[in-house]
Tab-separated table of C-alpha atoms in Angstrom:
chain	number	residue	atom	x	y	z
A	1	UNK	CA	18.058	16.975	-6.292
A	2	UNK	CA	15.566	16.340	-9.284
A	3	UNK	CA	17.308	12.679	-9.757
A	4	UNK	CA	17.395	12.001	-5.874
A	5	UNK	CA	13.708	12.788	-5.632
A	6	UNK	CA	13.328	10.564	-9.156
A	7	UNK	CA	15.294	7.379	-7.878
A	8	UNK	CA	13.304	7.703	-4.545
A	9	UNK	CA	9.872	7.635	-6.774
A	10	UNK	CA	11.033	4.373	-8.614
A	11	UNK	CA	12.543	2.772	-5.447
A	12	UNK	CA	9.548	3.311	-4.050
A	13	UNK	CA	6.898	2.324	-6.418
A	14	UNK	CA	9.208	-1.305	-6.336
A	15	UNK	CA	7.078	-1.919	-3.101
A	16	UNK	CA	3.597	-1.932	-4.735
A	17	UNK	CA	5.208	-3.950	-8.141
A	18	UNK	CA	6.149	-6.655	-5.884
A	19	UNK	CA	2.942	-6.626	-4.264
A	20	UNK	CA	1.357	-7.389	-7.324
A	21	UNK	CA	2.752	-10.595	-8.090
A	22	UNK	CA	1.390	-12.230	-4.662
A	23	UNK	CA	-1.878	-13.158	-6.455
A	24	UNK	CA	-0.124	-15.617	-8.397
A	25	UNK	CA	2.852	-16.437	-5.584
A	26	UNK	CA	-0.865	-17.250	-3.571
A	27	UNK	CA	-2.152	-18.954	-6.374
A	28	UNK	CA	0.499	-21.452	-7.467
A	29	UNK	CA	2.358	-21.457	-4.527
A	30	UNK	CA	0.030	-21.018	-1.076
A	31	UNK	CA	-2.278	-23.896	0.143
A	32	UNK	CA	-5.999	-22.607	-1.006
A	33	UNK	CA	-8.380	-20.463	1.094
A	34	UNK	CA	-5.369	-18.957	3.745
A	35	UNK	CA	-5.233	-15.579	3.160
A	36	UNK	CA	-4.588	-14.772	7.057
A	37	UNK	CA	-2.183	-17.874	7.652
A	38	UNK	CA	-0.196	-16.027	4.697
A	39	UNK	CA	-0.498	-12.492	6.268
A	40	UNK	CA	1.060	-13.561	9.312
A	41	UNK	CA	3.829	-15.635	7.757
A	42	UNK	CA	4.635	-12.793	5.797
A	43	UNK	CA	4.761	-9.956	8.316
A	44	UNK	CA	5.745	-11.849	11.380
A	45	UNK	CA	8.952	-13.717	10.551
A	46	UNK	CA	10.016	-10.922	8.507
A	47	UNK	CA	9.498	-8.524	11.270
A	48	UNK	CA	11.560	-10.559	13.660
A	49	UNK	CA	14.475	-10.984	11.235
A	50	UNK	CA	14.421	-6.969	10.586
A	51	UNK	CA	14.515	-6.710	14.231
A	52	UNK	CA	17.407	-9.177	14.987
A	53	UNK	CA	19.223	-7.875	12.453
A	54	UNK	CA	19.021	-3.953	13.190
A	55	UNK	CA	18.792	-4.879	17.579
A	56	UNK	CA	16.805	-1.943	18.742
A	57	UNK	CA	13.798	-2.365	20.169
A	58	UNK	CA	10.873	0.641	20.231
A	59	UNK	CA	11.338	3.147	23.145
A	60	UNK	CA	9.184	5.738	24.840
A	61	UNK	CA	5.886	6.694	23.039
A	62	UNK	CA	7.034	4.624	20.050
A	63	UNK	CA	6.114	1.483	22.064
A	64	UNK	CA	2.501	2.395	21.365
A	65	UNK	CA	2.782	4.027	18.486
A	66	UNK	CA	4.400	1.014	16.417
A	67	UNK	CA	1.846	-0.480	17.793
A	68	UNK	CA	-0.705	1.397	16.339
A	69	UNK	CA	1.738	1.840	13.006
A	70	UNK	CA	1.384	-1.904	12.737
A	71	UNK	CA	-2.495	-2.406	13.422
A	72	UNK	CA	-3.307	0.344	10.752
A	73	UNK	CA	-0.651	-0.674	7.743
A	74	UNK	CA	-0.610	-4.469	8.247
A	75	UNK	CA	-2.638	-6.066	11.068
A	76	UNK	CA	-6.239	-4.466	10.475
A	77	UNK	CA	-5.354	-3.845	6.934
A	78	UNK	CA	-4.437	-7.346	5.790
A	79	UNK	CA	-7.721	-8.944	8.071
A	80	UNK	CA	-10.316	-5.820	6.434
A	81	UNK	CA	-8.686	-6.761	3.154
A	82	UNK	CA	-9.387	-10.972	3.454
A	83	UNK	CA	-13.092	-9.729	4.645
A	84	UNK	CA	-13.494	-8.233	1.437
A	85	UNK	CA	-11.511	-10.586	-1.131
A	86	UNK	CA	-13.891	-12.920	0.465
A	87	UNK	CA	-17.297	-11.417	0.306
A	88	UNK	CA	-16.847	-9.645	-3.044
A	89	UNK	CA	-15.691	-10.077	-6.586
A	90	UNK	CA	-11.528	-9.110	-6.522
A	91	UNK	CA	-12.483	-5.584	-9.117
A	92	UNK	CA	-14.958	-4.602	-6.747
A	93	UNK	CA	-12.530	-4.511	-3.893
A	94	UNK	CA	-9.974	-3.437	-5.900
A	95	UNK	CA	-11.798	-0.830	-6.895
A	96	UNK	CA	-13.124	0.674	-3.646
A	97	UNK	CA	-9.484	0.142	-2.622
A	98	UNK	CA	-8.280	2.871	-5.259
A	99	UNK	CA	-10.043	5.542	-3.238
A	100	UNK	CA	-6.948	5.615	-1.064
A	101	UNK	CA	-4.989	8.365	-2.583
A	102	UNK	CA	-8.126	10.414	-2.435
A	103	UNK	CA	-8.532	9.515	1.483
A	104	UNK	CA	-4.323	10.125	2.212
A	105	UNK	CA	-5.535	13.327	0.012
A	106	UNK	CA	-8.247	14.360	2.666
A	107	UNK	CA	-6.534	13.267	5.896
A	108	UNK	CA	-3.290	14.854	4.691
A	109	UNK	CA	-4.959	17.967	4.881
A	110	UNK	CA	-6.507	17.392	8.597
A	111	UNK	CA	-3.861	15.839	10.173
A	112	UNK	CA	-0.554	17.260	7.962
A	113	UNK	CA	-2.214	21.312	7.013
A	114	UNK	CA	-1.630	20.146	3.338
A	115	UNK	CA	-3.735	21.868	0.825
A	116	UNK	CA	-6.239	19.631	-1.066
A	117	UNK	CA	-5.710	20.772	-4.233
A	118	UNK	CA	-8.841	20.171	-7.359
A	119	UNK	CA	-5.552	18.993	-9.307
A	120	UNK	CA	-5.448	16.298	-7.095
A	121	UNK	CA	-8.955	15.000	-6.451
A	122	UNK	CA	-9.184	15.041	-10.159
A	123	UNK	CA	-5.655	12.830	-10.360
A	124	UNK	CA	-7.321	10.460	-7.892
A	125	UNK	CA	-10.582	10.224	-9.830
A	126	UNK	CA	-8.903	9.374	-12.848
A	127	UNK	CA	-6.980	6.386	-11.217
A	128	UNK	CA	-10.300	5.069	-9.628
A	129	UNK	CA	-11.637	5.090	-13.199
A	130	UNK	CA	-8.756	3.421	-14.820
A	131	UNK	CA	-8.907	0.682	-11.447
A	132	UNK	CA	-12.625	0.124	-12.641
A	133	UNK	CA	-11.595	-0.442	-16.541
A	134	UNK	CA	-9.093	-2.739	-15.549
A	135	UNK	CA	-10.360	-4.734	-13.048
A	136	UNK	CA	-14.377	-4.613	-13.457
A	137	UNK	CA	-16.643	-6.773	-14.604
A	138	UNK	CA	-20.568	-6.002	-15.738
A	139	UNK	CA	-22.444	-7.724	-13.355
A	140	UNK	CA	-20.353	-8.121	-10.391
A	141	UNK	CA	-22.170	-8.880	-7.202
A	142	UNK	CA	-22.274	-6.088	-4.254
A	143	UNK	CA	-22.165	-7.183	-0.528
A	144	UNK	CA	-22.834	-4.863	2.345
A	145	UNK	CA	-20.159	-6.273	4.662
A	146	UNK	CA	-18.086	-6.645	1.859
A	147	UNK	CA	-18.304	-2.626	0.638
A	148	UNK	CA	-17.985	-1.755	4.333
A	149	UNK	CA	-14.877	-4.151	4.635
A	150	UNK	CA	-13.151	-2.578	0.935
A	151	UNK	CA	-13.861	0.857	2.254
A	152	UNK	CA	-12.560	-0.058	6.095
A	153	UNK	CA	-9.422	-1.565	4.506
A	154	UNK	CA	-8.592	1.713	2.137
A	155	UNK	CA	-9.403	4.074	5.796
A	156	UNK	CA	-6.881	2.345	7.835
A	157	UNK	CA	-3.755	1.725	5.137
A	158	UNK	CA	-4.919	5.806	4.495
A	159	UNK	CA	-4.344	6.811	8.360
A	160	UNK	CA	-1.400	4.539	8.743
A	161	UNK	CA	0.231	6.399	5.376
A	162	UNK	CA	-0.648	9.825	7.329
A	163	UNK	CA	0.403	8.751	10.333
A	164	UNK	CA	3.643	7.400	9.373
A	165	UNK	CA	4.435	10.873	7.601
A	166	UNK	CA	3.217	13.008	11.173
A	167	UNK	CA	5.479	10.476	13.471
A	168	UNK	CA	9.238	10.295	12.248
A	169	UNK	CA	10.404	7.291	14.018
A	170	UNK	CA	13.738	8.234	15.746
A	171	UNK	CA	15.368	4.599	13.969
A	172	UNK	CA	16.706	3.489	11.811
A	173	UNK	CA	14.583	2.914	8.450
A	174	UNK	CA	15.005	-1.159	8.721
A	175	UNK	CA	14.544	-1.327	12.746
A	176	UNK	CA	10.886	0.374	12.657
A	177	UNK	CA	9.927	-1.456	10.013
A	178	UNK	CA	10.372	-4.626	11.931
A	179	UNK	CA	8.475	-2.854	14.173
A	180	UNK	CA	5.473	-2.610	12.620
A	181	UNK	CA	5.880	-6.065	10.959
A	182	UNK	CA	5.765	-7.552	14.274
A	183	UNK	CA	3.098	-5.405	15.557
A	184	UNK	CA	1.124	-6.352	12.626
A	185	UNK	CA	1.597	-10.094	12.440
A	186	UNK	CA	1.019	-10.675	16.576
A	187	UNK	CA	-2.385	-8.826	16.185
A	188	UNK	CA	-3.023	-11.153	13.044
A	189	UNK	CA	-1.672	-14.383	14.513
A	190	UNK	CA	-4.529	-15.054	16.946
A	191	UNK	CA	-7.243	-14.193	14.069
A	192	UNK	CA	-5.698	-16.376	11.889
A	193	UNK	CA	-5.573	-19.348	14.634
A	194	UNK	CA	-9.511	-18.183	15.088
A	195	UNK	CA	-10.792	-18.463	11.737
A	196	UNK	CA	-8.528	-20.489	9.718
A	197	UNK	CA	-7.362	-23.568	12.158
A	198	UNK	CA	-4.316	-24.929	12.672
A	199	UNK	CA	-1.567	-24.026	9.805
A	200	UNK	CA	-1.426	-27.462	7.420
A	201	UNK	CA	1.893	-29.281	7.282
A	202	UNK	CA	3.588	-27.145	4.503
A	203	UNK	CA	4.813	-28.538	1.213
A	204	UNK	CA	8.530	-27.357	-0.740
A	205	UNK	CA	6.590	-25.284	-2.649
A	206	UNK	CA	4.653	-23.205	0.515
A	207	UNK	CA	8.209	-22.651	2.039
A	208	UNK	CA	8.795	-21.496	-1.272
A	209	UNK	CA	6.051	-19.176	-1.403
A	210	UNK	CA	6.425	-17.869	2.375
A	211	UNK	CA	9.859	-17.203	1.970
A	212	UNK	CA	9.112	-14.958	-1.069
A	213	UNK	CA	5.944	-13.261	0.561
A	214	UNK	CA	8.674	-12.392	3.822
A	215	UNK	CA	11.408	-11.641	2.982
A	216	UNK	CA	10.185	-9.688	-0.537
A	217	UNK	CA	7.208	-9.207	-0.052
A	218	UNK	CA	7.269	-7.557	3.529
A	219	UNK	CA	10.932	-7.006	4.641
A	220	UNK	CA	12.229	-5.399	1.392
A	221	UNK	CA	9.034	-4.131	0.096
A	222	UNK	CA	7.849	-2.189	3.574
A	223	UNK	CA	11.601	-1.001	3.853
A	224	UNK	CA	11.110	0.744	0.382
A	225	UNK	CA	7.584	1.246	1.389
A	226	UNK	CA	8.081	3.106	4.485
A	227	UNK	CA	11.249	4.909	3.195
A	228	UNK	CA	9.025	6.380	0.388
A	229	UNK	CA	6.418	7.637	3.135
A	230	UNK	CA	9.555	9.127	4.935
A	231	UNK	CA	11.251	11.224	2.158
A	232	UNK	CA	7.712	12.102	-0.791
A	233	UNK	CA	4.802	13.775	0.226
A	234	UNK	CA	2.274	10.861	1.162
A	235	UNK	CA	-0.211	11.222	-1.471
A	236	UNK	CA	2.388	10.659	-3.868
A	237	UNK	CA	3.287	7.394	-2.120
A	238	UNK	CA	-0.058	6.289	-2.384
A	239	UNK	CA	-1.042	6.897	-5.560
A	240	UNK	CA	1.917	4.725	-6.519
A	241	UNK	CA	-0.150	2.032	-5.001
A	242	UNK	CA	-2.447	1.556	-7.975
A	243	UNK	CA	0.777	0.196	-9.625
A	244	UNK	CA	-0.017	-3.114	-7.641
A	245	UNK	CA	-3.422	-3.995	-9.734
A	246	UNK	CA	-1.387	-3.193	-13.138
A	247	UNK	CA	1.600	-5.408	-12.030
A	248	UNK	CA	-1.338	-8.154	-11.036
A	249	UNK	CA	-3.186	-7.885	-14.232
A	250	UNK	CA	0.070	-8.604	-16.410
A	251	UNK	CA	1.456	-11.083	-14.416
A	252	UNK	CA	-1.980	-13.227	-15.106
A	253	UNK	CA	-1.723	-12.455	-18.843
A	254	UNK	CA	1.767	-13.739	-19.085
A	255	UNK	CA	1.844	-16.300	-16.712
A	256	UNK	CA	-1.365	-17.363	-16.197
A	257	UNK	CA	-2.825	-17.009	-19.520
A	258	UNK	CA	-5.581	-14.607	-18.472
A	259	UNK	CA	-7.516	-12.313	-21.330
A	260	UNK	CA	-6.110	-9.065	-21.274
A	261	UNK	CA	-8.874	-6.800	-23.195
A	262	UNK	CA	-8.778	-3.223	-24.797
A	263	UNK	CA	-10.720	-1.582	-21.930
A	264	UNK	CA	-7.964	-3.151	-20.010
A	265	UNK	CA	-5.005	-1.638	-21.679
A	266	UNK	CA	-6.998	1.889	-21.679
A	267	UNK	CA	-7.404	1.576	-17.632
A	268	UNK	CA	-3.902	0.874	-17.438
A	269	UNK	CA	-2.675	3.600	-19.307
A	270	UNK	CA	-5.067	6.273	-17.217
A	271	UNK	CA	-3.476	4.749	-13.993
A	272	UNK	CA	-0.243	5.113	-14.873
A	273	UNK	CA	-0.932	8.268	-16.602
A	274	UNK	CA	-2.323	9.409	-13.004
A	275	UNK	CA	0.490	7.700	-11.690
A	276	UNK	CA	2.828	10.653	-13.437
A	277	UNK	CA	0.604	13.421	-13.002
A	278	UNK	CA	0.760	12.501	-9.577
A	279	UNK	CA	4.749	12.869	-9.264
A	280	UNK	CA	5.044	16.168	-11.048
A	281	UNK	CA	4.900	18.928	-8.807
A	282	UNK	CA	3.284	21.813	-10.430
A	283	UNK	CA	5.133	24.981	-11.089
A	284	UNK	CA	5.201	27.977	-8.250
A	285	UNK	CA	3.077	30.913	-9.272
A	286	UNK	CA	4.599	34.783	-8.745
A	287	UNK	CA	3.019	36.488	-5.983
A	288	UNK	CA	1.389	40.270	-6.440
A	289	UNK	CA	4.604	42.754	-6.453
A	290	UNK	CA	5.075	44.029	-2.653
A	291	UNK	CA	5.019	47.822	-1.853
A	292	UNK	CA	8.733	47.759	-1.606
A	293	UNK	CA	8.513	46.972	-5.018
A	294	UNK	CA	10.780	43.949	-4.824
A	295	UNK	CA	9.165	41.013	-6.311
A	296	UNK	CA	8.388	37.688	-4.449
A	297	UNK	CA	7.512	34.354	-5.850
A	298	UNK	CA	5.836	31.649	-3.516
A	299	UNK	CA	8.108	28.682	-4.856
A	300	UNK	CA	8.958	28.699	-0.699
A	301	UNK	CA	5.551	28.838	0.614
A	302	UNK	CA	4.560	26.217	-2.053
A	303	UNK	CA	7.483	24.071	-1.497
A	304	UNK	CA	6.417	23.842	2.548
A	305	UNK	CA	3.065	23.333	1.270
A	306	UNK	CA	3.606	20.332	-0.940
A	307	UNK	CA	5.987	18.554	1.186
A	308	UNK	CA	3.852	16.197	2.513
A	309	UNK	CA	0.998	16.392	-0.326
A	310	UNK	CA	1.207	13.633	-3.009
A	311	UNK	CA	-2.857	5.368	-2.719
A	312	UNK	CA	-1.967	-0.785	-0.822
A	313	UNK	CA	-0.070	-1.703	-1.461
A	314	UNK	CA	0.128	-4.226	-0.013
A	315	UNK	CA	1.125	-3.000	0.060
A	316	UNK	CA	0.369	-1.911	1.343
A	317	UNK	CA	-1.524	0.060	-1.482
A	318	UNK	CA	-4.283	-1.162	-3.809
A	319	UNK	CA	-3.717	-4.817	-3.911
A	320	UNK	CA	-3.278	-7.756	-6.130
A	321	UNK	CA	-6.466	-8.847	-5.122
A	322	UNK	CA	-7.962	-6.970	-8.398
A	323	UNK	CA	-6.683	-10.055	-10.383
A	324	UNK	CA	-9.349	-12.867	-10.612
A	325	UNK	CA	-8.657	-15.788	-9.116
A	326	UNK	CA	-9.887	-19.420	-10.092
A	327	UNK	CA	-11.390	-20.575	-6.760
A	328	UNK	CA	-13.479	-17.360	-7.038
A	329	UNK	CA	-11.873	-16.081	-4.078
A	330	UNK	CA	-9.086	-13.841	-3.875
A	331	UNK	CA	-7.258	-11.225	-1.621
A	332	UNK	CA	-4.288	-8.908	-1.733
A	333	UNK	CA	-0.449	-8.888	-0.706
């Protein structure tokens, strides 16, 4: 059971490794300054394919509720996110964006019952800090919009973790993640059309690029995603998140040739230090000895407690958007 729940864990934090290397897919791959265009080329055709492939189309209440699935982890997610890559430096985003384990954290406990534990509000603190050392700069310019936008972006991936743990979908892991792909990418199709223009004629390299971003990026990467949310308590999916601004940072070191400083290495060590608290599920405590004298532990009572309790990522997940970019701009998977 311990290596089930183990290879689950590093299945799952595949998703937010991946989405860590669409800064530079974006960056040496993507035509410039089409964050959206790339949102809804990523979720859309994969979504379709998933759905082809696995024929089963949402029934019943799930009609909405994919619907709503898809708005909160993709469609609203990835347009919040592009406000924010846009309006304010990539570590400031990034950083508001590693509140989201402490949000899953608080909404857990509204909409699951799970107990919000000072073990875990301390876990999330520490990976906000070690977002900030690795992603910060002194002297990084605050926008109002732009704060709002960060913060909006961590709510709704938050709720859409939650609510993916309260609604089970009755398919097939692969089917209702084309689901929400497609939910997702419609809702972002006409935004993108609104604010970005006409697609440009695409080059080798964008096909390239796409195809990576779809069929890694979304298809597998949401699969894992989503079966992570299905089978760990969500808090532990989402602090697994904060992977996706480590994965960022050393991609751009290694292939981009970016600075990698000590206050850098020391962030990435707290977040993946949280990263391990995080999975670890602390040990039951023995319960007072009953009058019948038999004694009880509550390794049951904790065990119902903690099965939902565990941050992007894209990915869902804090994003790759805490890498800096060269235009100045930059957004997330």
């Amino acid at each position: 059971m311990l290596r089930n729940r183990a290879g689950i864990v590093l299945l799952t934090a595949l998703a937010p490794s991946v989405w860590g290397t669409t800064y530079y897919v974006t960056t040496e791959y993507l035509p410039p300054d089409r964050p959206l265009l790339a949102g809804v080329l990523r979720a859309l055709p994969a979504g379709l394919l998933l759905v082809a492939i696995t024929r089963r189309l949402p029934h019943g209440v799930w009609w909405w509720r994919s619907l709503v699935l898809g708005t909160l982890n993709i469609g609203a997610f990835f347009a919040l996110l592009f406000i924010a890559a846009y309006r304010l430096p990539g570590g400031v985003a990034a950083t508001v964006g590693a509140l989201q384990p402490l949000l899953v954290a608080v909404f857990s406990a509204a909409l699951l019952g799970d107990r919000l534990t000072a073990r875990t509000a301390l876990t999330g603190v520490a990976g906000v800090l070690g977002v900030s050392l690795l992603v910060l700069r002194s002297g990084a310019r605050l926008d109002g919009l732009g704060i709002a936008a960060a913060l909006g972006s961590a709510v709704v991936m938050a709720t859409g973790v939650v609510l993916s743990k309260r609604w089970p979908a009755p398919a097939p892991l692969l089917a209702a993640t084309g689901w929400q792909l497609v939910a997702g990418g419609l809702l972002l199709l006409p935004v993108a059309l609104l604010v970005e223009g006409p697609p440009p004629a695409p080059t080798a390299g964008n096909v390239l690029g796409y195809g990576y971003l779809a069929l890694v990026g979304a298809a597998l990467a949401y699969a894992l995603w989503f079966r992570g949310i299905r089978e760990l308590p969500a808090v532990n999916v989402t602090f697994l998140g904060l992977l996706s601004p480590v994965v960022a940072t050393v991609v751009g070191w290694l292939a981009l040739g970016q600075e990698l400083t000590a206050a850098q290495a020391a962030g990435a060590a707290l977040i993946l230090g949280a990263l391990v608290v995080a999975q670890v599920r602390p040990r039951a405590k023995p319960l007072d000895v009953g009058a019948s004298g038999a004694s009880r532990t509550s390794a049951g009572s904790d065990a119902s407690r903690t099965s939902h309790v565990s941050c992007a990522s894209s990915g869902g997940p804090v994003q790759a958007a805490a890498a800096p970019r060269p235009s100045g701009r930059r957004f997330g998977p």
